[in-house]
Phi, psi and omega in degrees: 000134179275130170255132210245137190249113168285147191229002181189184148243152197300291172340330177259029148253107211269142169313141158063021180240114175293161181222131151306128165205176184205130203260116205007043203076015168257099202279129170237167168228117172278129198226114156286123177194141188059015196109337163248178184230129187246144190226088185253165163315104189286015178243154187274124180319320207269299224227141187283046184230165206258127202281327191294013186259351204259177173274152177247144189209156179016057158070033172212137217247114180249156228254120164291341197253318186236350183062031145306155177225127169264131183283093174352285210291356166250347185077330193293165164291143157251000181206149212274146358311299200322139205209340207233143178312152136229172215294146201230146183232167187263159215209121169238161193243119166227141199088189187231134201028260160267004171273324190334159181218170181247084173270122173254155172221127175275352185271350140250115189291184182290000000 
C-alpha cells in the first residue's frame, strides 16, 4: 500500500510549468500538462541537475542542462544524452474545482 502526500492544490499548478516539491527526501516534479498531473524523479538520469528547471513539451520534461527529454507518463528518455529512465510516481486528484488537491506517492513508482 502507497502513501499519498498532498503537494499542492490543483489550481497552483500552471500549465507545461514544473513545480518542485520534495517527499520523504525525495525531490520530485510535478507537471500539469494535456489535462493531466504527471509526478516524475526531479533529478536527471544522465547529469545530477534538477529536471523541474527544465521546459515541458508534448507530454515530456526536457532536461536544461544536456536536452534530455524525459517522457512524463513513463520516465523513459527520448532523447540523447541521457539512456537510463527515472522513476515516475502515481498521482492522485481529490475534490473539485477549487477545492481540488494533488496527491503523490513516492513510496512506489508508477
Amino acid at each position: 500500500m502507497s502513501a499519498f502526500e498532498r503537494v499542492c492544490a490543483l489550481s497552483e499548478l500552471e500549465e507545461d510549468t514544473p513545480r518542485r516539491v520534495e517527499l520523504d527526501g525525495v525531490p520530485v516534479s510535478v507537471v500539469r500538462t494535456e489535462g493531466e498531473v504527471f509526478a516524475i524523479n526531479d533529478i536527471c538520469s544522465h547529469a545530477n541537475v534538477s529536471l523541474s528547471e527544465g521546459e515541458v513539451a508534448d507530454c515530456a520534461i526536457e532536461c536544461w542542462l544536456h536536452g534530455s527529454s524525459f517522457d512524463l507518463r513513463t520516465g523513459k528518455p527520448s532523447s540523447l544524452p541521457a539512456t537510463r529512465p527515472v522513476p515516475v510516481y502515481p498521482v492522485k486528484i481529490e475534490g473539485d474545482g477549487a477545492d481540488a488537491a494533488v496527491f503523490v506517492s513516492v513510496t512506489q513508482e508508477s
